[in-house]
Amino acid sequence: TRHMLEAAGTGGISDRVAAVAEECKRQLGAQSVSIVCSAAAAVPFTAGAFRPIVVLPHSLLKTTSDDELRVAIGHELAHVYRHDYLLNILYELVSLPVAFHPCVLWMKRQIEKNRETACDEMAARCLESPTGYARALMSLARALPQPPVATMASSPALGVFDGNNLEERIMQLLDKTPRLSARAAGAVFAFSFLLLFATCVVGYSFALTPGQDASQSSAAGQPNLSGVWTGRLEEKLPDGRVGHGSLYLRLQQSGDQITGIVGDTQTTTSPVENVILSGSHLKFSAGAPGGPKGPVLWTLELNVKGDAMEGTGRAFRGTDNHSWDVEIKLTRNK
């Protein structure tokens, strides 16, 4: 905003523009407001909370009619009369603690739109009728060097075409329906504020504490598998024999990540792969040397109950395309 104001001055204000400005000041009771022009401004805008300044684009001063000047100057003087620049900053600060709420952005947009409509109603005093004001507003929008929806991005300055609702503003100016009374409008505002406050209180009451409730929820849904598990397995070999052996399993769990090794002894192990933990059901695969007949691929599915695991598996040997079933029982070493 300061950068835009540094490029502003009174050098381009002609006698015609000064006369229209004085007339608008008298109509709206804003005699102390400074009106300047700037070559850097794209649209008329207002800035300053305690020493307000109305800035007019230099490119429009020579081409606009008196009515278009009355719209531009009157609208910005209405912003000054309503203290909209200061209130706009306050709205932004107040909305920060509840910025998470989905209604906050909607409410800010409604405030912006209603602010522009209210200023139009005040500025219409500078012309003979609201219809004439609406006609001049449309003419001013066509005279701009860029679309009238362009806003003062990253700045609290208030432009004549803020709100991106030019059509709604024109319809409001032409609408003859009676407005809400001040008492009814105050009641609607109070109800809306209380509803938003209650929603925020309920939202905070259900918020989870990070690092505590979240970890307890994860621990309640899934067991912790970290540790050394040992036990025996029973194989139903392809030739019909039943074999027995030992099984060594060491797991390390960190959140949803599970790593480990498995083998018949602690010295002959392979890393576990494709680990899936769903509730208390653990599934993983691992390779094993398999002896003289070639390597074996193991796929195991185990159910975890505290410090015990038991389940079944499938072994596959690629050298001769043989596969067989395995039953497993393990306990965690204390």
GROMACS .gro file of C-alpha atoms in nm:
model
  334
    1THR     CA    1   0.000   0.000   0.000
    2ARG     CA    2   0.286   0.236   0.084
    3HIS     CA    3   0.445   0.163  -0.254
    4MET     CA    4   0.124   0.260  -0.434
    5LEU     CA    5   0.088   0.579  -0.231
    6GLU     CA    6   0.449   0.687  -0.298
    7ALA     CA    7   0.365   0.717  -0.667
    8ALA     CA    8   0.060   0.937  -0.597
    9GLY     CA    9   0.037   1.316  -0.604
   10THR     CA   10  -0.192   1.609  -0.675
   11GLY     CA   11  -0.018   1.713  -0.995
   12GLY     CA   12  -0.273   1.554  -1.228
   13ILE     CA   13  -0.585   1.689  -1.053
   14SER     CA   14  -0.753   1.932  -1.293
   15ASP     CA   15  -1.002   2.203  -1.197
   16ARG     CA   16  -1.288   1.985  -1.324
   17VAL     CA   17  -1.181   1.687  -1.110
   18ALA     CA   18  -1.126   1.913  -0.807
   19ALA     CA   19  -1.474   2.061  -0.843
   20VAL     CA   20  -1.637   1.716  -0.863
   21ALA     CA   21  -1.432   1.601  -0.563
   22GLU     CA   22  -1.543   1.902  -0.354
   23GLU     CA   23  -1.904   1.834  -0.444
   24CYS     CA   24  -1.878   1.470  -0.336
   25LYS     CA   25  -1.703   1.569  -0.012
   26ARG     CA   26  -1.985   1.808   0.069
   27GLN     CA   27  -2.250   1.545  -0.009
   28LEU     CA   28  -2.088   1.280   0.213
   29GLY     CA   29  -1.940   1.499   0.485
   30ALA     CA   30  -1.573   1.413   0.424
   31GLN     CA   31  -1.406   1.751   0.384
   32SER     CA   32  -1.073   1.645   0.540
   33VAL     CA   33  -0.999   1.361   0.298
   34SER     CA   34  -0.708   1.408   0.054
   35ILE     CA   35  -0.768   1.317  -0.309
   36VAL     CA   36  -0.464   1.247  -0.527
   37CYS     CA   37  -0.389   1.071  -0.855
   38SER     CA   38  -0.131   0.810  -0.951
   39ALA     CA   39  -0.003   0.667  -1.277
   40ALA     CA   40   0.061   0.333  -1.101
   41ALA     CA   41  -0.300   0.286  -0.988
   42ALA     CA   42  -0.523   0.061  -1.199
   43VAL     CA   43  -0.850   0.140  -1.020
   44PRO     CA   44  -0.963   0.408  -0.773
   45PHE     CA   45  -0.884   0.301  -0.417
   46THR     CA   46  -0.873   0.420  -0.056
   47ALA     CA   47  -0.590   0.371   0.192
   48GLY     CA   48  -0.508   0.495   0.541
   49ALA     CA   49  -0.678   0.428   0.872
   50PHE     CA   50  -0.630   0.767   1.044
   51ARG     CA   51  -0.529   0.991   0.753
   52PRO     CA   52  -0.733   0.847   0.466
   53ILE     CA   53  -0.636   0.916   0.106
   54VAL     CA   54  -0.838   0.854  -0.209
   55VAL     CA   55  -0.620   0.767  -0.508
   56LEU     CA   56  -0.752   0.804  -0.864
   57PRO     CA   57  -0.587   0.646  -1.169
   58HIS     CA   58  -0.417   0.913  -1.379
   59SER     CA   59  -0.534   0.740  -1.699
   60LEU     CA   60  -0.902   0.792  -1.612
   61LEU     CA   61  -0.898   1.160  -1.520
   62LYS     CA   62  -0.896   1.286  -1.879
   63THR     CA   63  -1.141   1.036  -2.029
   64THR     CA   64  -1.411   0.990  -1.766
   65SER     CA   65  -1.729   1.193  -1.745
   66ASP     CA   66  -1.836   1.389  -1.439
   67ASP     CA   67  -2.083   1.117  -1.340
   68GLU     CA   68  -1.810   0.850  -1.360
   69LEU     CA   69  -1.588   1.069  -1.142
   70ARG     CA   70  -1.871   1.107  -0.890
   71VAL     CA   71  -1.904   0.726  -0.875
   72ALA     CA   72  -1.529   0.672  -0.825
   73ILE     CA   73  -1.480   0.951  -0.571
   74GLY     CA   74  -1.813   0.906  -0.391
   75HIS     CA   75  -1.765   0.532  -0.348
   76GLU     CA   76  -1.419   0.577  -0.198
   77LEU     CA   77  -1.537   0.857   0.031
   78ALA     CA   78  -1.808   0.620   0.156
   79HIS     CA   79  -1.530   0.377   0.253
   80VAL     CA   80  -1.369   0.659   0.450
   81TYR     CA   81  -1.697   0.754   0.620
   82ARG     CA   82  -1.751   0.390   0.727
   83HIS     CA   83  -1.387   0.345   0.845
   84ASP     CA   84  -1.367   0.039   0.618
   85TYR     CA   85  -0.987   0.045   0.582
   86LEU     CA   86  -0.933   0.004   0.957
   87LEU     CA   87  -1.219  -0.244   0.993
   88ASN     CA   88  -1.083  -0.454   0.706
   89ILE     CA   89  -0.753  -0.498   0.893
   90LEU     CA   90  -0.937  -0.579   1.217
   91TYR     CA   91  -1.148  -0.843   1.038
   92GLU     CA   92  -0.830  -1.012   0.915
   93LEU     CA   93  -0.679  -1.017   1.266
   94VAL     CA   94  -0.998  -1.142   1.434
   95SER     CA   95  -1.037  -1.424   1.180
   96LEU     CA   96  -0.689  -1.566   1.241
   97PRO     CA   97  -0.776  -1.783   1.547
   98VAL     CA   98  -1.071  -1.942   1.363
   99ALA     CA   99  -0.917  -1.954   1.015
  100PHE     CA  100  -0.959  -2.335   1.015
  101HIS     CA  101  -1.337  -2.300   1.012
  102PRO     CA  102  -1.489  -2.350   0.665
  103CYS     CA  103  -1.738  -2.068   0.722
  104VAL     CA  104  -1.472  -1.803   0.788
  105LEU     CA  105  -1.371  -1.758   0.423
  106TRP     CA  106  -1.738  -1.742   0.324
  107MET     CA  107  -1.808  -1.482   0.592
  108LYS     CA  108  -1.513  -1.266   0.482
  109ARG     CA  109  -1.636  -1.275   0.123
  110GLN     CA  110  -1.986  -1.178   0.235
  111ILE     CA  111  -1.846  -0.889   0.439
  112GLU     CA  112  -1.653  -0.771   0.134
  113LYS     CA  113  -1.956  -0.792  -0.093
  114ASN     CA  114  -2.190  -0.622   0.155
  115ARG     CA  115  -1.930  -0.351   0.222
  116GLU     CA  116  -1.925  -0.259  -0.147
  117THR     CA  117  -2.305  -0.262  -0.167
  118ALA     CA  118  -2.333  -0.035   0.138
  119CYS     CA  119  -2.083   0.211  -0.012
  120ASP     CA  120  -2.279   0.214  -0.339
  121GLU     CA  121  -2.595   0.309  -0.152
  122MET     CA  122  -2.414   0.597   0.022
  123ALA     CA  123  -2.231   0.715  -0.290
  124ALA     CA  124  -2.558   0.720  -0.489
  125ARG     CA  125  -2.633   1.051  -0.309
  126CYS     CA  126  -2.371   1.213  -0.532
  127LEU     CA  127  -2.589   1.149  -0.838
  128GLU     CA  128  -2.951   1.223  -0.907
  129SER     CA  129  -3.074   0.864  -0.855
  130PRO     CA  130  -2.951   0.509  -0.787
  131THR     CA  131  -3.032   0.427  -1.150
  132GLY     CA  132  -2.798   0.703  -1.270
  133TYR     CA  133  -2.533   0.579  -1.030
  134ALA     CA  134  -2.569   0.221  -1.164
  135ARG     CA  135  -2.539   0.347  -1.523
  136ALA     CA  136  -2.226   0.549  -1.439
  137LEU     CA  137  -2.075   0.254  -1.248
  138MET     CA  138  -2.109   0.034  -1.555
  139SER     CA  139  -1.957   0.305  -1.772
  140LEU     CA  140  -1.664   0.338  -1.531
  141ALA     CA  141  -1.607  -0.037  -1.541
  142ARG     CA  142  -1.587  -0.027  -1.922
  143ALA     CA  143  -1.341   0.263  -1.908
  144LEU     CA  144  -1.089   0.073  -1.694
  145PRO     CA  145  -0.774  -0.052  -1.872
  146GLN     CA  146  -0.818  -0.397  -1.714
  147PRO     CA  147  -1.116  -0.609  -1.597
  148PRO     CA  148  -1.301  -0.448  -1.304
  149VAL     CA  149  -1.266  -0.768  -1.102
  150ALA     CA  150  -0.894  -0.691  -1.052
  151THR     CA  151  -0.840  -0.636  -0.678
  152MET     CA  152  -0.561  -0.477  -0.479
  153ALA     CA  153  -0.379  -0.808  -0.427
  154SER     CA  154  -0.175  -0.844  -0.105
  155SER     CA  155  -0.293  -0.502   0.013
  156PRO     CA  156  -0.567  -0.387   0.254
  157ALA     CA  157  -0.643  -0.094   0.023
  158LEU     CA  158  -1.007  -0.080  -0.082
  159GLY     CA  159  -1.084  -0.045  -0.453
  160VAL     CA  160  -1.408   0.061  -0.614
  161PHE     CA  161  -1.448  -0.282  -0.776
  162ASP     CA  162  -1.359  -0.505  -0.480
  163GLY     CA  163  -1.592  -0.794  -0.404
  164ASN     CA  164  -1.604  -0.927  -0.762
  165ASN     CA  165  -1.981  -0.876  -0.757
  166LEU     CA  166  -2.047  -0.593  -1.000
  167GLU     CA  167  -2.364  -0.757  -1.132
  168GLU     CA  168  -2.506  -0.803  -0.781
  169ARG     CA  169  -2.427  -0.440  -0.698
  170ILE     CA  170  -2.611  -0.319  -1.008
  171MET     CA  171  -2.911  -0.538  -0.918
  172GLN     CA  172  -2.910  -0.403  -0.561
  173LEU     CA  173  -2.909  -0.044  -0.687
  174LEU     CA  174  -3.207  -0.114  -0.912
  175ASP     CA  175  -3.395  -0.320  -0.652
  176LYS     CA  176  -3.676  -0.131  -0.481
  177THR     CA  177  -3.747  -0.396  -0.215
  178PRO     CA  178  -3.730  -0.251   0.140
  179ARG     CA  179  -3.414  -0.341   0.333
  180LEU     CA  180  -3.399  -0.499   0.679
  181SER     CA  181  -3.440  -0.257   0.964
  182ALA     CA  182  -3.140  -0.183   1.184
  183ARG     CA  183  -3.291  -0.387   1.469
  184ALA     CA  184  -3.356  -0.692   1.249
  185ALA     CA  185  -3.008  -0.672   1.098
  186GLY     CA  186  -2.855  -0.655   1.447
  187ALA     CA  187  -3.051  -0.963   1.555
  188VAL     CA  188  -2.929  -1.160   1.251
  189PHE     CA  189  -2.571  -1.055   1.318
  190ALA     CA  190  -2.590  -1.154   1.687
  191PHE     CA  191  -2.739  -1.495   1.602
  192SER     CA  192  -2.471  -1.561   1.338
  193PHE     CA  193  -2.193  -1.465   1.579
  194LEU     CA  194  -2.325  -1.692   1.853
  195LEU     CA  195  -2.364  -1.980   1.607
  196LEU     CA  196  -2.003  -1.941   1.488
  197PHE     CA  197  -1.876  -1.917   1.846
  198ALA     CA  198  -2.064  -2.231   1.951
  199THR     CA  199  -1.930  -2.421   1.649
  200CYS     CA  200  -1.572  -2.323   1.735
  201VAL     CA  201  -1.614  -2.432   2.098
  202VAL     CA  202  -1.750  -2.771   1.990
  203GLY     CA  203  -1.466  -2.810   1.738
  204TYR     CA  204  -1.198  -2.742   2.000
  205SER     CA  205  -1.358  -2.981   2.247
  206PHE     CA  206  -1.322  -3.269   1.999
  207ALA     CA  207  -0.964  -3.185   1.897
  208LEU     CA  208  -0.710  -3.460   1.957
  209THR     CA  209  -0.384  -3.390   2.139
  210PRO     CA  210  -0.099  -3.478   1.897
  211GLY     CA  211   0.150  -3.730   2.023
  212GLN     CA  212  -0.077  -3.864   2.297
  213ASP     CA  213  -0.429  -3.949   2.185
  214ALA     CA  214  -0.314  -4.034   1.832
  215SER     CA  215  -0.053  -4.279   1.958
  216GLN     CA  216  -0.299  -4.436   2.201
  217SER     CA  217  -0.548  -4.484   1.918
  218SER     CA  218  -0.281  -4.652   1.702
  219ALA     CA  219  -0.170  -4.872   1.990
  220ALA     CA  220  -0.529  -4.976   2.062
  221GLY     CA  221  -0.590  -5.078   1.699
  222GLN     CA  222  -0.264  -5.266   1.631
  223PRO     CA  223  -0.025  -5.469   1.852
  224ASN     CA  224   0.340  -5.382   1.898
  225LEU     CA  225   0.544  -5.659   1.733
  226SER     CA  226   0.893  -5.541   1.826
  227GLY     CA  227   1.107  -5.816   1.979
  228VAL     CA  228   1.245  -6.167   1.921
  229TRP     CA  229   0.998  -6.447   1.847
  230THR     CA  230   1.098  -6.812   1.857
  231GLY     CA  231   0.908  -7.135   1.816
  232ARG     CA  232   0.856  -7.439   1.599
  233LEU     CA  233   0.705  -7.511   1.262
  234GLU     CA  234   0.555  -7.820   1.107
  235GLU     CA  235   0.593  -7.880   0.734
  236LYS     CA  236   0.386  -8.108   0.514
  237LEU     CA  237   0.654  -8.183   0.255
  238PRO     CA  238   0.581  -8.262  -0.112
  239ASP     CA  239   0.677  -8.630  -0.070
  240GLY     CA  240   0.414  -8.675   0.201
  241ARG     CA  241   0.649  -8.663   0.497
  242VAL     CA  242   0.590  -8.430   0.792
  243GLY     CA  243   0.893  -8.231   0.899
  244HIS     CA  244   0.958  -8.035   1.214
  245GLY     CA  245   1.195  -7.745   1.262
  246SER     CA  246   1.268  -7.430   1.458
  247LEU     CA  247   1.189  -7.073   1.356
  248TYR     CA  248   1.359  -6.750   1.458
  249LEU     CA  249   1.186  -6.415   1.392
  250ARG     CA  250   1.311  -6.071   1.498
  251LEU     CA  251   1.090  -5.766   1.427
  252GLN     CA  252   1.128  -5.393   1.476
  253GLN     CA  253   0.812  -5.179   1.458
  254SER     CA  254   0.805  -4.800   1.430
  255GLY     CA  255   0.454  -4.673   1.370
  256ASP     CA  256   0.330  -4.844   1.053
  257GLN     CA  257   0.682  -4.944   0.944
  258ILE     CA  258   0.784  -5.302   1.029
  259THR     CA  259   1.125  -5.450   0.947
  260GLY     CA  260   1.295  -5.772   1.057
  261ILE     CA  261   1.466  -6.099   0.977
  262VAL     CA  262   1.349  -6.462   0.983
  263GLY     CA  263   1.523  -6.801   0.964
  264ASP     CA  264   1.552  -7.142   1.121
  265THR     CA  265   1.826  -7.011   1.352
  266GLN     CA  266   1.966  -6.672   1.447
  267THR     CA  267   2.267  -6.721   1.221
  268THR     CA  268   2.078  -6.823   0.906
  269THR     CA  269   1.826  -6.550   0.843
  270SER     CA  270   1.677  -6.347   0.557
  271PRO     CA  271   1.503  -6.010   0.563
  272VAL     CA  272   1.124  -6.008   0.579
  273GLU     CA  273   0.951  -5.845   0.282
  274ASN     CA  274   0.604  -5.725   0.180
  275VAL     CA  275   0.499  -5.684   0.544
  276ILE     CA  276   0.128  -5.612   0.599
  277LEU     CA  277  -0.024  -5.564   0.947
  278SER     CA  278  -0.402  -5.543   0.953
  279GLY     CA  279  -0.532  -5.530   1.308
  280SER     CA  280  -0.377  -5.837   1.474
  281HIS     CA  281  -0.317  -6.018   1.144
  282LEU     CA  282   0.044  -6.019   1.020
  283LYS     CA  283   0.146  -6.123   0.669
  284PHE     CA  284   0.495  -6.122   0.516
  285SER     CA  285   0.726  -6.313   0.281
  286ALA     CA  286   1.092  -6.413   0.296
  287GLY     CA  287   1.345  -6.615   0.103
  288ALA     CA  288   1.551  -6.905   0.239
  289PRO     CA  289   1.850  -7.097   0.098
  290GLY     CA  290   1.652  -7.426   0.101
  291GLY     CA  291   1.950  -7.663   0.095
  292PRO     CA  292   2.077  -7.865  -0.204
  293LYS     CA  293   1.742  -7.855  -0.387
  294GLY     CA  294   1.747  -7.476  -0.423
  295PRO     CA  295   1.605  -7.162  -0.258
  296VAL     CA  296   1.257  -7.151  -0.110
  297LEU     CA  297   1.014  -6.858  -0.096
  298TRP     CA  298   0.805  -6.845   0.223
  299THR     CA  299   0.470  -6.663   0.258
  300LEU     CA  300   0.346  -6.657   0.619
  301GLU     CA  301   0.018  -6.539   0.773
  302LEU     CA  302   0.011  -6.516   1.153
  303ASN     CA  303  -0.244  -6.403   1.411
  304VAL     CA  304  -0.099  -6.211   1.704
  305LYS     CA  305  -0.237  -6.259   2.055
  306GLY     CA  306  -0.025  -6.073   2.307
  307ASP     CA  307   0.313  -6.249   2.321
  308ALA     CA  308   0.204  -6.540   2.101
  309MET     CA  309   0.172  -6.588   1.726
  310GLU     CA  310   0.033  -6.877   1.535
  311GLY     CA  311  -0.079  -6.935   1.182
  312THR     CA  312  -0.001  -7.099   0.852
  313GLY     CA  313   0.232  -7.046   0.562
  314ARG     CA  314   0.315  -7.158   0.213
  315ALA     CA  315   0.657  -7.262   0.086
  316PHE     CA  316   0.748  -7.266  -0.283
  317ARG     CA  317   1.063  -7.403  -0.446
  318GLY     CA  318   1.117  -7.282  -0.797
  319THR     CA  319   1.374  -7.538  -0.907
  320ASP     CA  320   1.118  -7.820  -0.916
  321ASN     CA  321   0.791  -7.621  -0.884
  322HIS     CA  322   0.708  -7.786  -0.553
  323SER     CA  323   0.504  -7.614  -0.281
  324TRP     CA  324   0.386  -7.723   0.061
  325ASP     CA  325   0.201  -7.598   0.368
  326VAL     CA  326   0.347  -7.498   0.701
  327GLU     CA  327   0.195  -7.453   1.048
  328ILE     CA  328   0.371  -7.215   1.286
  329LYS     CA  329   0.362  -7.133   1.660
  330LEU     CA  330   0.582  -6.862   1.808
  331THR     CA  331   0.622  -6.687   2.142
  332ARG     CA  332   0.799  -6.361   2.219
  333ASN     CA  333   1.108  -6.385   2.435
  334LYS     CA  334   1.089  -6.178   2.753
   0.00000   0.00000   0.00000
